[in-house]
Coordinates of C-alpha atoms and ligand atoms in Angstrom, one line a residue:
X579 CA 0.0 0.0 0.0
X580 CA 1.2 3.4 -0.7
X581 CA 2.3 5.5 2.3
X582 CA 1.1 9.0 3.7
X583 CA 3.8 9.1 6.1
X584 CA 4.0 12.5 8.3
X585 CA 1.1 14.0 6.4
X586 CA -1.5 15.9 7.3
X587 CA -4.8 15.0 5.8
X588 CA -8.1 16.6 6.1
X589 CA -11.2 13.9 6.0
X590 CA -14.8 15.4 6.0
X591 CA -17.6 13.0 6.3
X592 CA -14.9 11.1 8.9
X593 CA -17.8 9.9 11.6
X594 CA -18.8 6.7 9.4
X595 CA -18.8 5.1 6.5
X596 CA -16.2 5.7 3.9
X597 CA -15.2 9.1 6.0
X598 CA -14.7 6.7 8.9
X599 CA -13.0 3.6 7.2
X600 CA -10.6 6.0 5.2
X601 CA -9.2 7.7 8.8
X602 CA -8.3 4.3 9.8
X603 CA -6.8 3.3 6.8
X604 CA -4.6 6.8 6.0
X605 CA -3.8 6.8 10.0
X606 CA -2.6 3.1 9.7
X607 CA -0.3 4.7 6.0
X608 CA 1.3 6.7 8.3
X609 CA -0.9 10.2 8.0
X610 CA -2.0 12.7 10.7
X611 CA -6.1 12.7 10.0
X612 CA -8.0 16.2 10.7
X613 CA -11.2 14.6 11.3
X614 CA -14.1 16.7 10.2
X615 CA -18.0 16.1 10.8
X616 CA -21.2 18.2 11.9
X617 CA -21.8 14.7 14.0
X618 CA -19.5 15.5 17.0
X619 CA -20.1 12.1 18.9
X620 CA -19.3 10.0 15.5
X621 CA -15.9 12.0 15.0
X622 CA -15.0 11.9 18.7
X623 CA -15.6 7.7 17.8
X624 CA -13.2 7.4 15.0
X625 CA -10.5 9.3 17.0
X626 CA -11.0 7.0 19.8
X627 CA -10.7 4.0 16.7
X628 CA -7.8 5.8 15.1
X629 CA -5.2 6.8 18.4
X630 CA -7.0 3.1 19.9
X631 CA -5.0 1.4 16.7
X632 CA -2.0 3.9 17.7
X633 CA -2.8 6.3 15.4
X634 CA -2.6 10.6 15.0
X635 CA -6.3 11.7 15.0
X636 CA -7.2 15.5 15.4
X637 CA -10.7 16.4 15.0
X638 CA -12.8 19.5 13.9
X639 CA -16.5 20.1 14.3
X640 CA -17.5 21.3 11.4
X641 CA -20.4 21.7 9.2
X642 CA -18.9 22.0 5.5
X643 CA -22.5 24.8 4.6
X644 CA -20.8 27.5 6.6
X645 CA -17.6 28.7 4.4
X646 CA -16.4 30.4 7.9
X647 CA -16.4 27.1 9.7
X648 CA -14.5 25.4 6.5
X649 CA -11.9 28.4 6.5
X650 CA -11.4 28.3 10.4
X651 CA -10.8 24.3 10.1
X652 CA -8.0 24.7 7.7
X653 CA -6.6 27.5 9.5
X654 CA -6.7 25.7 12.6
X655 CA -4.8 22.7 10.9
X656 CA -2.1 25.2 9.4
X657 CA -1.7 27.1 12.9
X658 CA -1.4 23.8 14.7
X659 CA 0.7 21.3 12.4
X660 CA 2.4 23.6 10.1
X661 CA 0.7 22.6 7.0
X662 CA -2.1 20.7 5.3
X663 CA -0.2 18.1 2.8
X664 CA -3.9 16.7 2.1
X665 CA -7.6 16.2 1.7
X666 CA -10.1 14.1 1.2
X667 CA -13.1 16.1 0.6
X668 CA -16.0 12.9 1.3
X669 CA -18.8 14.4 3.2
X670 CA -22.1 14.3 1.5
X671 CA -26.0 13.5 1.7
X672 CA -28.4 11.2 -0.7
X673 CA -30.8 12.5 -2.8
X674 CA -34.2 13.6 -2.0
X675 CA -35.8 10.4 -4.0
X676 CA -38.3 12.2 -6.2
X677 CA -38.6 12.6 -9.7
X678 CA -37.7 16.3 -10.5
X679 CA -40.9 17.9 -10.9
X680 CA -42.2 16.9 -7.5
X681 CA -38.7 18.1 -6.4
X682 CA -38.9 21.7 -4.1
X683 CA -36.4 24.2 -4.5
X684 CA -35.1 23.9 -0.9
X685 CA -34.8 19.9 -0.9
X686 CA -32.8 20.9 -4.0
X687 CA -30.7 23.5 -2.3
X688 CA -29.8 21.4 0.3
X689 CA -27.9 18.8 -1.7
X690 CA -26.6 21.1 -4.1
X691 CA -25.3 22.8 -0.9
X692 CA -23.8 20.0 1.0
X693 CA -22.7 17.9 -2.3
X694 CA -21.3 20.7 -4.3
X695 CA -20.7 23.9 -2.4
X696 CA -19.4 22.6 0.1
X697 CA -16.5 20.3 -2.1
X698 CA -16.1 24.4 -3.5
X699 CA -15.3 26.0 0.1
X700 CA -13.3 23.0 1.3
X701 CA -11.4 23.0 -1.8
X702 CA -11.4 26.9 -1.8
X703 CA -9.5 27.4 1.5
X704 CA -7.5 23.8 1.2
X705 CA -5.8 25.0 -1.9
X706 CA -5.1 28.5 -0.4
X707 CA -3.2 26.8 2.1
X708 CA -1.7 24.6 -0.2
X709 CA -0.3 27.4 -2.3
X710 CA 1.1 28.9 0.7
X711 CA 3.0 25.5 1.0
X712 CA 4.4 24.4 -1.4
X713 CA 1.2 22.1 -3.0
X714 CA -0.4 19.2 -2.0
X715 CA -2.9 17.1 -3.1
X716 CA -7.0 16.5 -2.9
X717 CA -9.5 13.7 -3.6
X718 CA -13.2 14.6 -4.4
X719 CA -15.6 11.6 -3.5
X720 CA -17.9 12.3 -6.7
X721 CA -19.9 9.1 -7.2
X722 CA -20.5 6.7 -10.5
X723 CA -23.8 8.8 -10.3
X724 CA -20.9 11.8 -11.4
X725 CA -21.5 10.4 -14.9
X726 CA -24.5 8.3 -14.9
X727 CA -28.1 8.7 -13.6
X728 CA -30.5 6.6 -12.0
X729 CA -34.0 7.5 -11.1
X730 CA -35.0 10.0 -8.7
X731 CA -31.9 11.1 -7.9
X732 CA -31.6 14.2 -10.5
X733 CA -30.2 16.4 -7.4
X734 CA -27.5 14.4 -6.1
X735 CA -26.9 13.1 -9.8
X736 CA -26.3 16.8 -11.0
X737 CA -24.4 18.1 -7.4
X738 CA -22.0 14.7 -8.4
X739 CA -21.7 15.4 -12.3
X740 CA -19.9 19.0 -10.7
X741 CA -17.6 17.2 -8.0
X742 CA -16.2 16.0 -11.2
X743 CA -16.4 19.5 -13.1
X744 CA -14.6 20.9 -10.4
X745 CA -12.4 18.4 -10.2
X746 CA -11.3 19.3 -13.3
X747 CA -11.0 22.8 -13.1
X748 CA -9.0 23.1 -10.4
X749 CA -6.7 20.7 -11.7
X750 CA -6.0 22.5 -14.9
X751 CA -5.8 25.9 -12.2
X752 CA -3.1 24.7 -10.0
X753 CA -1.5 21.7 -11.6
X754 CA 1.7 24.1 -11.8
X755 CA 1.3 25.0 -8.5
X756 CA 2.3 21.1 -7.5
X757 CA -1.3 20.9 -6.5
X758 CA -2.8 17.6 -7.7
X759 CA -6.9 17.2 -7.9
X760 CA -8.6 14.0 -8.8
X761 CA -12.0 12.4 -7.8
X762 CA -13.0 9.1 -6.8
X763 CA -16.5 7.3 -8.3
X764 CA -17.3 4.4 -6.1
X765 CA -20.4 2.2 -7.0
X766 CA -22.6 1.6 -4.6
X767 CA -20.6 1.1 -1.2
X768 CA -22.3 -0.7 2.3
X769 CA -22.6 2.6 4.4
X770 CA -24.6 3.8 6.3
X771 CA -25.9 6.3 3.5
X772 CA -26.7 3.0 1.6
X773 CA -29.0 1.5 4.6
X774 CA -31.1 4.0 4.6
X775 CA -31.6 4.8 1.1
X776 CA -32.3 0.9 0.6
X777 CA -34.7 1.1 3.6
X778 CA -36.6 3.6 1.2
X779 CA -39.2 2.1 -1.0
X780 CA -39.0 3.6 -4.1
X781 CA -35.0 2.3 -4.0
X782 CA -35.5 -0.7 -2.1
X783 CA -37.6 -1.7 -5.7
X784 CA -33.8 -1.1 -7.6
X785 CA -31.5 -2.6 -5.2
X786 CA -31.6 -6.1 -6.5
X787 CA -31.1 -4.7 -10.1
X788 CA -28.1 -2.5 -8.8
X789 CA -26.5 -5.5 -7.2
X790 CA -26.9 -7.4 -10.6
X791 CA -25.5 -4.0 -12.0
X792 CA -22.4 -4.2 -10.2
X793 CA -20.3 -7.2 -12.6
X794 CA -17.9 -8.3 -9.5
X795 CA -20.9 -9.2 -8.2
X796 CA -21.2 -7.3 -5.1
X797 CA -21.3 -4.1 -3.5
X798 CA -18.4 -2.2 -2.5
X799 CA -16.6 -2.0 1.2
X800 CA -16.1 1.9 2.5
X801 CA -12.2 0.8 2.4
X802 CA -12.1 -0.6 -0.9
X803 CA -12.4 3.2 -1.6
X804 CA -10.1 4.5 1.4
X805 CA -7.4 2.2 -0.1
X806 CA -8.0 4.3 -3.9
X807 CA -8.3 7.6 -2.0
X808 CA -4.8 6.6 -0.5
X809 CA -3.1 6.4 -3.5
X810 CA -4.7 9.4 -5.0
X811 CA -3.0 11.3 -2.0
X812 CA 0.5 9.7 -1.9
X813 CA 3.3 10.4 -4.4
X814 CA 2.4 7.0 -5.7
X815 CA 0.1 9.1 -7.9
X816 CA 2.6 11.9 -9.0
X817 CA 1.3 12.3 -12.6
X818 CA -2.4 12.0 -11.9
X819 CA -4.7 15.1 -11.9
X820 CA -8.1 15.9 -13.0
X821 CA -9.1 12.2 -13.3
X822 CA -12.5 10.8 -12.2
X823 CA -11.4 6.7 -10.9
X824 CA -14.2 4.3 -11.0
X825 CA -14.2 2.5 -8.3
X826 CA -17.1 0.6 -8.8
X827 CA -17.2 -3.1 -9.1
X828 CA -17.4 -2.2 -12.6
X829 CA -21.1 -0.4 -12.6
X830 CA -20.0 2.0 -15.2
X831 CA -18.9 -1.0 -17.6
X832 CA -22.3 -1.8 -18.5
Ligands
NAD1264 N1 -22.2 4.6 -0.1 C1 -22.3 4.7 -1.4 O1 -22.8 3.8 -2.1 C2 -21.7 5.9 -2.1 C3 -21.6 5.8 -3.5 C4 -21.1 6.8 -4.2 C5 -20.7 8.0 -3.6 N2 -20.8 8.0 -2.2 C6 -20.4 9.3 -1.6 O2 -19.4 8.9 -0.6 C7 -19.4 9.9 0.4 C8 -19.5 9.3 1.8 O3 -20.8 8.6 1.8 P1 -21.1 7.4 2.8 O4 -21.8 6.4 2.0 O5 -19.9 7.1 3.7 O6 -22.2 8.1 3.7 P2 -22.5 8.3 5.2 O7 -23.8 8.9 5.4 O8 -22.2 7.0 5.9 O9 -21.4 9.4 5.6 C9 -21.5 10.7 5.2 C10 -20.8 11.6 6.2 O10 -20.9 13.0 5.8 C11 -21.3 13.8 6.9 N3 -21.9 15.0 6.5 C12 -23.1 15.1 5.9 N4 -23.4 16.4 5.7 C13 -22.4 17.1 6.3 C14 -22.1 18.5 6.4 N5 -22.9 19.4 5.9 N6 -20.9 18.9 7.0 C15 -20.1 18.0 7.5 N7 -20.3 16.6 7.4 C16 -21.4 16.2 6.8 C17 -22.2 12.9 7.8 O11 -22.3 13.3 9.1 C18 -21.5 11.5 7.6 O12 -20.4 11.3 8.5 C19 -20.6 10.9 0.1 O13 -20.1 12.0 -0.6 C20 -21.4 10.0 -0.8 O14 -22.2 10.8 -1.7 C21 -21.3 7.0 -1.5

């Protein structure tokens, strides 16, 4: 496995899931994780897993909506460490569920908000401290819904189709600036985001066929995608910027 040793990485979304399996797995590479959440309790849990294993876990209480709280978070990580080397910008929310003309303008907002502006403010204030050191490098979890649809999803589906269009554009930005930007697209991945979108029943109708979907055969595990998001982040991946990686059990094959 590729190592993060002595870096100081940023994880937002770090109380469960693939936020939470990803802090063990760069803490166990050799990384400092920043651990980042509006869920207080479920980041204070995965420090307790991370320094339990004998791992560096800092953590931040932050909800990525409020650009001040985003900005005071990578200051704090600057001001205590002496420089963010890394980020992996994972928080997010599902979609709503409804077809888009049943679909309100706030429901809409709020994904849009959490999905997509808040990748922009993390990204935003990572890379200004990145360019105050030297560069670095950040993973986007976009989704294989960043290139695809399914039904009832049009909000997430659009907020993911601009994780990778930001992606992008900040990789052709700062690629000069030693600052390398890619995005990951897992399939679907057993979270807790997954077990209660499948508890819905619109998508509990799907499931099956998305299983089928999936050609290994399975869903994916939260650090199946930790392991890709490690590589993105080390030197391992020097030459790779602005890419999209399926990680998907091969969803987007079919
Ligand atoms: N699980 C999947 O099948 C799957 C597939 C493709 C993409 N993704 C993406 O992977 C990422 C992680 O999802 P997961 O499945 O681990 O979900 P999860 O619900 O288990 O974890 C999401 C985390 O984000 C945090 N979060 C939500 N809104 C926040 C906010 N405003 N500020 C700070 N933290 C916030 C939650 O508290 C939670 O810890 C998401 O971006 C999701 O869209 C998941």
């Amino acid at each position: 496995m590729s190592n993060l040793n002595d870096r100081n990485i940023i994880i937002t979304g770090a109380s469960g899931g693939i936020g939470r399996a990803s802090a063990l797995l760069f803490a166990k590479a050799g990384a400092r994780v920043v651990l980042l959440d509006r869920d207080v309790p479920g980041i204070e849990e995965t420090a307790g897993l991370v320094t339990g294993g004998g791992g560096k876990a800092y953590l931040i209480p932050c909800d990525i909506t409020d650009e001040d709280a985003v900005s005071h978070a990578v200051n704090d990580v600057v001001k205590q460490f002496g420089r963010l080397h890394g980020a992996f910008n994972n928080a997010g929310v599902e979609h709503t569920n409804l077809p888009l003309h049943e679909l309100s303008a706030a429901a809409w907002d709020r994904v849009l908000k959490i999905d997509l502006t808040g990748v922009f403010y993390c990204m935003k204030h990572q890379i200004r401290a990145m360019l105050e050191s030297g560069g670095g490098s950040i993973v986007n979890t976009a989704s294989a819904l960043g290139t695809v649809a399914i039904s009832a999803a049009s909000d997430y589906v659009a907020a993911k189709h601009g994780v990778i269009g930001i992606t992008k554009g900040a990789a052709v930005d700062y690629g000069t600036q030693n600052i390398r930007v890619n995005a990951i697209m897992p399939g679907i991945v057993e979270t807790p985001m997954v077990a209660r979108v499948s508890a819905e029943p619109h998508f509990a109708k799907q499931y099956q066929a998305l299983r089928e979907r999936h050609p290994i055969g399975r869903f994916g595990k939260p650090e199946e995608i930790a392991k890709a998001a490690i590589w993105l982040l080390s030197d391992d991946s020097s030459f790779v910027t602005g890419t999209a990686l399926a990680v998907d059990g091969g969803y987007l094959s079919i």
